[in-house]
Amino acid sequence: MRAVDIIRRKRDGHELTAREIAFLIEGFVRGDIPDYQMSAFAMAVLFRGMTDAETAELTLAMARSGSQLDLSGIPGVKVDKHSTGGVGDKTTLVVASLAAAAGVPVAKMSGRGLGHTGGTIDKLESIPGFRTELKPEAFIRQVREIGLAVAGQSGDLAPADKKLYALRDVTATVESIPLIASSVMSKKIAAGADAIVLDVKTGGGAFMKTLEDAERLALAMVAIGRLVGRRTAAVISDMDQPLGRAIGNALEVREAIAALRGEGPEDLTRLCLALAAHMAVLGGRAASLDEALPLLERKLASGEALEKFRRLIAAQGGDPAVVDDPDRLPSAPRRIAVKAERAGCVRRIDAEKLGLAAMMLGAGRAVKDAPIDHSVGIVLGRKIGDRVEAGEALAELHAARGGEAEAEALRLAAEAFEIGDEPPAMRPLILSVVTEEGVRRMDSEER
Ligand code: URA
């Protein structure tokens, strides 16, 4: 078998066999297949696409390329949750606690933030003392003991994906649905999930700018799940504006705690309940979404979900008192108001610009492994549809470093708000749900 023949077959639109795909991925990870051939292959896939069967084989080959976590020692259906990334997306902190409170074992591997989107691991590390590096044995033991663990993704999980993603990033081949779908699912499968709930974001602040593209990606991932025996469901949610009001690590933990107390922003709470409901159904804790939702609402109202979060923090060395007293979280020394230049109604909020502004304040990284400041970020005073008078605050920057970067952050944050005379047409938060049964667009009542 030769790589060049496989690339040619894909270039000419043929369906590759499992053996051909395994040959490419294994050879690439060993270093026998050079970057230029893998780049050509990625470009051929970008133009020609892949069948569901090919995408599933690519996913499995990448999942097999490194260590795989065996969660079989944990009783029950282990359900993982993944977000395709957004601004102000602190759902994992809430959803994992909610699902665990409902009896779904949650063994969650998460990443760090890069660019304008944040990462769960950075958010958790803003809690004093919180450890995100857990050895597999400790990780599994903790899920057995308290039903929940959240750890940083180990470096050896799906190394083929890591290597291929680095190539895609510099060869204009990121935007291929089968390549994105296999990339996401390979990591979930290597992390040992029995079932997977996906939060696919769509809109200005997301990877998938249109609902149709988000649905195509969700369908590809659900199809992979079906073919490899891991039930998968996806919720397509709006990222035309940040989720909730807080952007930045400690600020987002504070908002997640508020949500777990039943005092969080409505959009964040609703999305978290919906995602946790899918987890409860896939995890066998509820027969249907209609049964799952009230169950989860009770877990929120009774404080059991908050209690799970407290136990998670304590188990991983953090200060559990932050749950009762969020002022123990790091806090930035200065507040700078982003003021409205005119009166009117907020018509658009560019989530990507706000994400970049938060990054300039020090909340995120422009390059991998750069240090971050957990205390800084942005709190929105207005969301889409809200009225504002001239001079009132649209948002507040929580700042620490001063200088050029801070001035740039203020400029970006001000630019992110578009104010008009008329209220905009409001878009629902949850746009569709994609399962093995197909795509279900939400009608206005369900919104
Ligand atoms: N996120 C991933 O993990 N992989 C991609 O290819 C794109 C987004």
Short mmCIF file of C-alpha atoms and ligand atoms in Angstrom, two decimals, residues 82-85 153 161 165 168 173-187 207-208 217, ligand 1:
data_model
loop_
_atom_site.label_atom_id
_atom_site.label_comp_id
_atom_site.label_asym_id
_atom_site.label_seq_id
_atom_site.Cartn_x
_atom_site.Cartn_y
_atom_site.Cartn_z
CA HIS A 82 -18.34 18.52 24.46
CA SER A 83 -18.78 22.06 23.24
CA THR A 84 -17.41 23.19 19.90
CA GLY A 85 -16.31 26.36 21.68
CA GLN A 153 -6.67 16.17 28.62
CA ASP A 161 -5.49 14.27 15.79
CA TYR A 165 -4.84 19.46 13.43
CA ARG A 168 -4.78 21.60 8.99
CA THR A 173 -8.03 22.52 5.77
CA VAL A 174 -9.64 23.11 9.16
CA GLU A 175 -13.07 23.77 7.60
CA SER A 176 -13.88 20.23 6.52
CA ILE A 177 -16.87 18.65 8.23
CA PRO A 178 -15.49 15.05 8.25
CA LEU A 179 -12.13 16.29 9.55
CA ILE A 180 -13.70 18.37 12.34
CA ALA A 181 -16.17 15.60 13.24
CA SER A 182 -13.49 12.90 13.41
CA SER A 183 -11.17 15.22 15.34
CA VAL A 184 -13.75 15.90 18.07
CA MET A 185 -15.09 12.35 18.28
CA SER A 186 -11.66 10.66 18.31
CA LYS A 187 -10.78 12.50 21.53
CA PHE A 207 -16.68 27.98 14.33
CA MET A 208 -19.85 27.13 12.38
CA LEU A 217 -21.39 18.88 11.59
N1 URA B 1 -12.19 21.32 17.48
C1 URA B 1 -11.53 20.15 17.37
O1 URA B 1 -11.27 19.47 18.36
N2 URA B 1 -11.15 19.73 16.15
C2 URA B 1 -11.39 20.45 15.03
O2 URA B 1 -11.03 20.01 13.96
C3 URA B 1 -12.07 21.66 15.16
C4 URA B 1 -12.46 22.07 16.40
#
